[in-house]
Amino acid sequence: DAGVTQSPTHLIKTRGQQVTLRCSPKSGHDTVSWYQQALGQGPQFIFQYYEEEERQRGNFPDRFSGHQYPNYSSELNVNALLLGDSALYLCASSLYAGTANNEQFFGPGTRLTVL
Amino acid sequence: RKEVEQDPGPFNVPEGATVAFNCTYSNSASQSFFWYRQDCRKEPKLLMSVYSSGNEDGRFTAQLNRASQYISLLIRDSKLSDSATYLCVVNIGRGSTLGRLYFGRGTQLTVWP
């Protein structure tokens, strides 16, 4: 049973460029959440997708957008990259059962460097 | 004010030592509490959930004090393999924030031989 997978593992971009990160959830999971982890900090919630819709959003600008496909995989898009967007981007999958206790499984992350 | 506050450490302890980590959370409506472990340059992995009655998993004991909004993790008989960053995590778990995890910045632990 494959866990959460993310691609690419590493990415280097320059300021102003756009980037797309991809995530495939754990088999049987229907909800994908994205987190940004800056160096030395804990992960911060970006947004969550369920049934192909953004269900919740953290305190991130509109430059951050996403998508979920019918097979539950998801993309995170970031436009007009800034140096401060350099971070580890984590995808977490879970079952959306309307409770607080569903474990979220994290993928290995995509390490984005903006030069 | 951050949702979850943690002492970042670092904690450096010898093998066999007992070490305790603490964190506080700001939202009294929080419903679920966890400790995650994160190895260097890897993803966070669930170490254990934290229940109001306190719970134990081998050498690890987690405690929750809802009145004080305080969570703790105790590691007994530390092993070299326990070296990692320990993240305190809270899920407010209702309304518009259902399913959103709030992470502390993590406490770094190094166990030396």
PDB file of C-alpha atoms in Angstrom:
ATOM      1  CA  ASP A   1       0.000   0.000   0.000  1.00  0.00           C
ATOM      2  CA  ALA A   2       1.656   3.201  -1.194  1.00  0.00           C
ATOM      3  CA  GLY A   3       1.710   6.033   1.275  1.00  0.00           C
ATOM      4  CA  VAL A   4       1.458   9.696   0.381  1.00  0.00           C
ATOM      5  CA  THR A   5       3.683  10.579  -2.546  1.00  0.00           C
ATOM      6  CA  GLN A   6       4.848  14.015  -3.660  1.00  0.00           C
ATOM      7  CA  SER A   7       6.713  15.300  -6.666  1.00  0.00           C
ATOM      8  CA  PRO A   8       9.187  16.684  -7.310  1.00  0.00           C
ATOM      9  CA  THR A   9      11.393  16.125  -4.260  1.00  0.00           C
ATOM     10  CA  HIS A  10      13.464  19.252  -4.873  1.00  0.00           C
ATOM     11  CA  LEU A  11      12.923  22.340  -6.968  1.00  0.00           C
ATOM     12  CA  ILE A  12      14.895  25.505  -7.600  1.00  0.00           C
ATOM     13  CA  LYS A  13      13.154  28.550  -9.031  1.00  0.00           C
ATOM     14  CA  THR A  14      13.865  32.259  -9.358  1.00  0.00           C
ATOM     15  CA  ARG A  15      11.818  35.147  -8.026  1.00  0.00           C
ATOM     16  CA  GLY A  16       8.706  35.883 -10.056  1.00  0.00           C
ATOM     17  CA  GLN A  17       8.406  32.393 -11.490  1.00  0.00           C
ATOM     18  CA  GLN A  18       5.510  30.031 -10.967  1.00  0.00           C
ATOM     19  CA  VAL A  19       5.656  26.507  -9.541  1.00  0.00           C
ATOM     20  CA  THR A  20       3.335  23.485  -9.378  1.00  0.00           C
ATOM     21  CA  LEU A  21       3.750  20.790  -6.741  1.00  0.00           C
ATOM     22  CA  ARG A  22       1.916  17.475  -6.854  1.00  0.00           C
ATOM     23  CA  CYS A  23       0.563  15.056  -4.284  1.00  0.00           C
ATOM     24  CA  SER A  24      -1.069  11.642  -4.405  1.00  0.00           C
ATOM     25  CA  PRO A  25      -2.871  10.697  -1.203  1.00  0.00           C
ATOM     26  CA  LYS A  26      -2.671   7.409   0.624  1.00  0.00           C
ATOM     27  CA  SER A  27      -4.921   4.734  -0.833  1.00  0.00           C
ATOM     28  CA  GLY A  28      -8.458   5.113   0.482  1.00  0.00           C
ATOM     29  CA  HIS A  29      -8.041   8.741   1.568  1.00  0.00           C
ATOM     30  CA  ASP A  30     -10.152  11.485   0.044  1.00  0.00           C
ATOM     31  CA  THR A  31      -8.841  14.666   1.681  1.00  0.00           C
ATOM     32  CA  VAL A  32      -5.594  16.480   1.003  1.00  0.00           C
ATOM     33  CA  SER A  33      -4.127  19.275   3.107  1.00  0.00           C
ATOM     34  CA  TRP A  34      -1.066  21.323   2.230  1.00  0.00           C
ATOM     35  CA  TYR A  35       1.406  22.775   4.708  1.00  0.00           C
ATOM     36  CA  GLN A  36       4.432  25.040   4.388  1.00  0.00           C
ATOM     37  CA  GLN A  37       7.385  24.453   6.704  1.00  0.00           C
ATOM     38  CA  ALA A  38      10.043  27.145   6.802  1.00  0.00           C
ATOM     39  CA  LEU A  39      13.442  26.286   8.216  1.00  0.00           C
ATOM     40  CA  GLY A  40      13.341  25.971  12.003  1.00  0.00           C
ATOM     41  CA  GLN A  41       9.559  26.327  12.173  1.00  0.00           C
ATOM     42  CA  GLY A  42       6.628  23.978  12.463  1.00  0.00           C
ATOM     43  CA  PRO A  43       4.413  23.340   9.435  1.00  0.00           C
ATOM     44  CA  GLN A  44       1.774  25.990   8.691  1.00  0.00           C
ATOM     45  CA  PHE A  45      -1.570  25.104   7.140  1.00  0.00           C
ATOM     46  CA  ILE A  46      -2.092  26.451   3.618  1.00  0.00           C
ATOM     47  CA  PHE A  47      -5.398  24.868   2.556  1.00  0.00           C
ATOM     48  CA  GLN A  48      -7.421  21.671   2.421  1.00  0.00           C
ATOM     49  CA  TYR A  49      -9.216  20.001  -0.478  1.00  0.00           C
ATOM     50  CA  TYR A  50     -12.130  17.603  -0.344  1.00  0.00           C
ATOM     51  CA  GLU A  51     -14.499  16.633  -3.169  1.00  0.00           C
ATOM     52  CA  GLU A  52     -12.438  18.778  -5.533  1.00  0.00           C
ATOM     53  CA  GLU A  53     -13.174  21.938  -3.569  1.00  0.00           C
ATOM     54  CA  GLU A  54     -11.095  24.095  -1.266  1.00  0.00           C
ATOM     55  CA  ARG A  55     -12.731  23.566   2.127  1.00  0.00           C
ATOM     56  CA  GLN A  56     -10.487  25.636   4.358  1.00  0.00           C
ATOM     57  CA  ARG A  57      -7.703  28.105   3.895  1.00  0.00           C
ATOM     58  CA  GLY A  58      -4.952  29.318   6.188  1.00  0.00           C
ATOM     59  CA  ASN A  59      -3.388  32.752   6.237  1.00  0.00           C
ATOM     60  CA  PHE A  60      -1.728  32.595   2.821  1.00  0.00           C
ATOM     61  CA  PRO A  61      -2.089  35.071  -0.066  1.00  0.00           C
ATOM     62  CA  ASP A  62      -3.963  34.359  -3.274  1.00  0.00           C
ATOM     63  CA  ARG A  63      -0.660  33.586  -4.976  1.00  0.00           C
ATOM     64  CA  PHE A  64      -1.137  30.169  -3.418  1.00  0.00           C
ATOM     65  CA  SER A  65      -3.813  28.140  -5.162  1.00  0.00           C
ATOM     66  CA  GLY A  66      -4.660  24.510  -5.522  1.00  0.00           C
ATOM     67  CA  HIS A  67      -6.675  21.866  -7.196  1.00  0.00           C
ATOM     68  CA  GLN A  68      -7.969  18.399  -6.462  1.00  0.00           C
ATOM     69  CA  TYR A  69      -8.742  15.851  -9.149  1.00  0.00           C
ATOM     70  CA  PRO A  70     -11.454  13.166  -9.179  1.00  0.00           C
ATOM     71  CA  ASN A  71      -8.832  10.565  -8.206  1.00  0.00           C
ATOM     72  CA  TYR A  72      -8.147  12.687  -5.061  1.00  0.00           C
ATOM     73  CA  SER A  73      -4.654  13.735  -6.150  1.00  0.00           C
ATOM     74  CA  SER A  74      -3.887  17.386  -5.648  1.00  0.00           C
ATOM     75  CA  GLU A  75      -1.715  20.227  -6.879  1.00  0.00           C
ATOM     76  CA  LEU A  76      -0.365  23.301  -5.137  1.00  0.00           C
ATOM     77  CA  ASN A  77       0.424  26.263  -7.365  1.00  0.00           C
ATOM     78  CA  VAL A  78       2.409  29.279  -6.285  1.00  0.00           C
ATOM     79  CA  ASN A  79       2.637  32.323  -8.557  1.00  0.00           C
ATOM     80  CA  ALA A  80       5.046  35.248  -8.499  1.00  0.00           C
ATOM     81  CA  LEU A  81       7.502  33.450  -6.251  1.00  0.00           C
ATOM     82  CA  LEU A  82       9.210  35.382  -3.483  1.00  0.00           C
ATOM     83  CA  LEU A  83      12.415  34.534  -1.649  1.00  0.00           C
ATOM     84  CA  GLY A  84      10.275  33.917   1.447  1.00  0.00           C
ATOM     85  CA  ASP A  85       8.442  31.090  -0.310  1.00  0.00           C
ATOM     86  CA  SER A  86      11.533  28.917   0.086  1.00  0.00           C
ATOM     87  CA  ALA A  87      10.397  26.078   2.335  1.00  0.00           C
ATOM     88  CA  LEU A  88       9.469  22.423   2.586  1.00  0.00           C
ATOM     89  CA  TYR A  89       5.958  21.922   1.225  1.00  0.00           C
ATOM     90  CA  LEU A  90       4.155  19.010   2.829  1.00  0.00           C
ATOM     91  CA  CYS A  91       1.049  17.247   1.644  1.00  0.00           C
ATOM     92  CA  ALA A  92      -1.074  15.355   4.164  1.00  0.00           C
ATOM     93  CA  SER A  93      -3.887  12.968   3.372  1.00  0.00           C
ATOM     94  CA  SER A  94      -6.751  11.815   5.559  1.00  0.00           C
ATOM     95  CA  LEU A  95     -10.346  10.650   5.529  1.00  0.00           C
ATOM     96  CA  TYR A  96     -12.877  13.464   5.695  1.00  0.00           C
ATOM     97  CA  ALA A  97     -15.256  12.009   8.221  1.00  0.00           C
ATOM     98  CA  GLY A  98     -16.255  15.267   9.823  1.00  0.00           C
ATOM     99  CA  THR A  99     -14.386  14.530  13.021  1.00  0.00           C
ATOM    100  CA  ALA A 100     -11.281  15.988  14.594  1.00  0.00           C
ATOM    101  CA  ASN A 101      -9.479  12.730  15.127  1.00  0.00           C
ATOM    102  CA  ASN A 102      -8.678  11.433  11.680  1.00  0.00           C
ATOM    103  CA  GLU A 103      -4.946  10.905  11.476  1.00  0.00           C
ATOM    104  CA  GLN A 104      -3.195  12.871   8.774  1.00  0.00           C
ATOM    105  CA  PHE A 105      -0.404  11.074   6.947  1.00  0.00           C
ATOM    106  CA  PHE A 106       2.337  13.246   5.522  1.00  0.00           C
ATOM    107  CA  GLY A 107       4.237  12.828   2.294  1.00  0.00           C
ATOM    108  CA  PRO A 108       8.021  13.289   2.108  1.00  0.00           C
ATOM    109  CA  GLY A 109       7.615  16.883   0.978  1.00  0.00           C
ATOM    110  CA  THR A 110       8.929  19.044  -1.825  1.00  0.00           C
ATOM    111  CA  ARG A 111      11.824  21.285  -0.926  1.00  0.00           C
ATOM    112  CA  LEU A 112      11.465  24.545  -2.842  1.00  0.00           C
ATOM    113  CA  THR A 113      14.327  27.002  -3.095  1.00  0.00           C
ATOM    114  CA  VAL A 114      13.668  30.444  -4.566  1.00  0.00           C
ATOM    115  CA  LEU A 115      16.745  32.366  -5.704  1.00  0.00           C
TER     116      LEU A 115
ATOM    117  CA  ARG B   1      -0.347  35.000  19.680  1.00  0.00           C
ATOM    118  CA  LYS B   2       0.541  31.611  18.212  1.00  0.00           C
ATOM    119  CA  GLU B   3      -1.921  28.743  18.553  1.00  0.00           C
ATOM    120  CA  VAL B   4       0.766  26.401  19.900  1.00  0.00           C
ATOM    121  CA  GLU B   5       3.867  27.463  21.799  1.00  0.00           C
ATOM    122  CA  GLN B   6       6.830  25.164  22.360  1.00  0.00           C
ATOM    123  CA  ASP B   7      10.290  25.581  23.800  1.00  0.00           C
ATOM    124  CA  PRO B   8      12.545  24.967  20.766  1.00  0.00           C
ATOM    125  CA  GLY B   9      15.389  23.602  22.897  1.00  0.00           C
ATOM    126  CA  PRO B  10      17.754  22.114  21.928  1.00  0.00           C
ATOM    127  CA  PHE B  11      17.792  19.387  24.519  1.00  0.00           C
ATOM    128  CA  ASN B  12      21.017  17.372  24.666  1.00  0.00           C
ATOM    129  CA  VAL B  13      20.828  14.337  26.950  1.00  0.00           C
ATOM    130  CA  PRO B  14      22.855  11.151  27.483  1.00  0.00           C
ATOM    131  CA  GLU B  15      21.487   7.732  26.661  1.00  0.00           C
ATOM    132  CA  GLY B  16      19.249   6.453  29.407  1.00  0.00           C
ATOM    133  CA  ALA B  17      18.155   9.900  30.566  1.00  0.00           C
ATOM    134  CA  THR B  18      14.566  10.987  31.091  1.00  0.00           C
ATOM    135  CA  VAL B  19      13.530  14.111  29.212  1.00  0.00           C
ATOM    136  CA  ALA B  20      10.297  16.096  29.216  1.00  0.00           C
ATOM    137  CA  PHE B  21       8.853  18.455  26.621  1.00  0.00           C
ATOM    138  CA  ASN B  22       6.010  20.878  27.193  1.00  0.00           C
ATOM    139  CA  CYS B  23       3.769  23.006  25.097  1.00  0.00           C
ATOM    140  CA  THR B  24       0.802  25.295  25.574  1.00  0.00           C
ATOM    141  CA  TYR B  25      -2.106  26.007  23.262  1.00  0.00           C
ATOM    142  CA  SER B  26      -4.209  29.139  23.093  1.00  0.00           C
ATOM    143  CA  ASN B  27      -7.631  27.973  21.913  1.00  0.00           C
ATOM    144  CA  SER B  28      -9.705  26.445  24.699  1.00  0.00           C
ATOM    145  CA  ALA B  29     -12.010  24.888  22.077  1.00  0.00           C
ATOM    146  CA  SER B  30      -9.207  22.595  20.864  1.00  0.00           C
ATOM    147  CA  GLN B  31     -10.379  19.009  20.601  1.00  0.00           C
ATOM    148  CA  SER B  32      -7.491  16.789  19.564  1.00  0.00           C
ATOM    149  CA  PHE B  33      -3.877  16.771  20.597  1.00  0.00           C
ATOM    150  CA  PHE B  34      -0.861  14.965  19.217  1.00  0.00           C
ATOM    151  CA  TRP B  35       2.875  14.637  19.345  1.00  0.00           C
ATOM    152  CA  TYR B  36       4.592  14.202  15.992  1.00  0.00           C
ATOM    153  CA  ARG B  37       8.212  13.291  15.457  1.00  0.00           C
ATOM    154  CA  GLN B  38      10.234  14.752  12.600  1.00  0.00           C
ATOM    155  CA  ASP B  39      13.659  13.478  11.638  1.00  0.00           C
ATOM    156  CA  CYS B  40      16.095  15.809   9.903  1.00  0.00           C
ATOM    157  CA  ARG B  41      14.837  16.749   6.428  1.00  0.00           C
ATOM    158  CA  LYS B  42      11.985  14.217   6.623  1.00  0.00           C
ATOM    159  CA  GLU B  43       8.233  14.501   6.989  1.00  0.00           C
ATOM    160  CA  PRO B  44       6.462  14.609  10.373  1.00  0.00           C
ATOM    161  CA  LYS B  45       5.151  11.271  11.612  1.00  0.00           C
ATOM    162  CA  LEU B  46       2.571  10.720  14.309  1.00  0.00           C
ATOM    163  CA  LEU B  47       4.224   9.616  17.542  1.00  0.00           C
ATOM    164  CA  MET B  48       1.104   9.478  19.683  1.00  0.00           C
ATOM    165  CA  SER B  49      -2.245  11.073  20.329  1.00  0.00           C
ATOM    166  CA  VAL B  50      -2.755  12.728  23.710  1.00  0.00           C
ATOM    167  CA  TYR B  51      -5.834  11.985  25.783  1.00  0.00           C
ATOM    168  CA  SER B  52      -7.265  13.787  28.788  1.00  0.00           C
ATOM    169  CA  SER B  53      -6.587  10.816  31.039  1.00  0.00           C
ATOM    170  CA  GLY B  54      -2.965  10.676  29.930  1.00  0.00           C
ATOM    171  CA  ASN B  55      -1.564   7.817  27.908  1.00  0.00           C
ATOM    172  CA  GLU B  56       1.564   5.767  27.622  1.00  0.00           C
ATOM    173  CA  ASP B  57       3.240   3.961  24.751  1.00  0.00           C
ATOM    174  CA  GLY B  58       6.311   2.096  25.888  1.00  0.00           C
ATOM    175  CA  ARG B  59       8.890   4.644  26.998  1.00  0.00           C
ATOM    176  CA  PHE B  60       6.690   7.573  25.985  1.00  0.00           C
ATOM    177  CA  THR B  61       4.059   9.178  28.219  1.00  0.00           C
ATOM    178  CA  ALA B  62       1.802  12.033  27.121  1.00  0.00           C
ATOM    179  CA  GLN B  63      -0.291  14.215  29.402  1.00  0.00           C
ATOM    180  CA  LEU B  64      -2.973  16.811  28.733  1.00  0.00           C
ATOM    181  CA  ASN B  65      -4.160  19.468  31.165  1.00  0.00           C
ATOM    182  CA  ARG B  66      -7.197  21.140  29.622  1.00  0.00           C
ATOM    183  CA  ALA B  67      -7.614  23.623  32.472  1.00  0.00           C
ATOM    184  CA  SER B  68      -4.084  24.948  31.944  1.00  0.00           C
ATOM    185  CA  GLN B  69      -4.103  24.289  28.163  1.00  0.00           C
ATOM    186  CA  TYR B  70      -0.840  22.422  28.564  1.00  0.00           C
ATOM    187  CA  ILE B  71       0.486  19.282  26.888  1.00  0.00           C
ATOM    188  CA  SER B  72       3.549  17.288  27.849  1.00  0.00           C
ATOM    189  CA  LEU B  73       5.642  14.419  26.548  1.00  0.00           C
ATOM    190  CA  LEU B  74       7.956  12.379  28.743  1.00  0.00           C
ATOM    191  CA  ILE B  75      10.597  10.094  27.256  1.00  0.00           C
ATOM    192  CA  ARG B  76      12.180   7.593  29.622  1.00  0.00           C
ATOM    193  CA  ASP B  77      15.400   5.656  29.058  1.00  0.00           C
ATOM    194  CA  SER B  78      16.371   7.768  26.025  1.00  0.00           C
ATOM    195  CA  LYS B  79      17.886   5.963  23.033  1.00  0.00           C
ATOM    196  CA  LEU B  80      20.177   7.353  20.346  1.00  0.00           C
ATOM    197  CA  SER B  81      17.327   6.739  17.904  1.00  0.00           C
ATOM    198  CA  ASP B  82      15.102   9.183  19.815  1.00  0.00           C
ATOM    199  CA  SER B  83      17.163  12.075  18.417  1.00  0.00           C
ATOM    200  CA  ALA B  84      14.692  14.122  16.372  1.00  0.00           C
ATOM    201  CA  THR B  85      12.449  17.165  16.529  1.00  0.00           C
ATOM    202  CA  TYR B  86       9.235  16.680  18.488  1.00  0.00           C
ATOM    203  CA  LEU B  87       6.251  18.702  17.315  1.00  0.00           C
ATOM    204  CA  CYS B  88       3.306  19.524  19.534  1.00  0.00           C
ATOM    205  CA  VAL B  89       0.130  19.546  17.428  1.00  0.00           C
ATOM    206  CA  VAL B  90      -3.424  20.679  18.109  1.00  0.00           C
ATOM    207  CA  ASN B  91      -6.615  20.272  16.094  1.00  0.00           C
ATOM    208  CA  ILE B  92      -9.322  22.747  17.057  1.00  0.00           C
ATOM    209  CA  GLY B  93     -11.644  20.444  15.244  1.00  0.00           C
ATOM    210  CA  ARG B  94     -14.830  22.319  14.772  1.00  0.00           C
ATOM    211  CA  GLY B  95     -16.502  24.606  12.294  1.00  0.00           C
ATOM    212  CA  SER B  96     -14.322  26.211   9.717  1.00  0.00           C
ATOM    213  CA  THR B  97     -11.096  24.804  11.145  1.00  0.00           C
ATOM    214  CA  LEU B  98     -12.103  21.129  11.162  1.00  0.00           C
ATOM    215  CA  GLY B  99      -9.155  18.992  10.170  1.00  0.00           C
ATOM    216  CA  ARG B 100      -6.621  21.827  10.296  1.00  0.00           C
ATOM    217  CA  LEU B 101      -3.550  20.980  12.350  1.00  0.00           C
ATOM    218  CA  TYR B 102      -1.727  23.681  14.277  1.00  0.00           C
ATOM    219  CA  PHE B 103       1.931  22.879  14.910  1.00  0.00           C
ATOM    220  CA  GLY B 104       4.363  24.234  17.441  1.00  0.00           C
ATOM    221  CA  ARG B 105       7.792  25.098  16.111  1.00  0.00           C
ATOM    222  CA  GLY B 106       9.180  21.837  17.497  1.00  0.00           C
ATOM    223  CA  THR B 107      11.648  20.887  20.207  1.00  0.00           C
ATOM    224  CA  GLN B 108      14.962  19.462  19.060  1.00  0.00           C
ATOM    225  CA  LEU B 109      16.323  16.491  20.991  1.00  0.00           C
ATOM    226  CA  THR B 110      19.817  15.022  20.667  1.00  0.00           C
ATOM    227  CA  VAL B 111      20.670  11.891  22.625  1.00  0.00           C
ATOM    228  CA  TRP B 112      24.396  11.263  22.935  1.00  0.00           C
ATOM    229  CA  PRO B 113      26.175   7.981  23.782  1.00  0.00           C
TER     230      PRO B 113
END
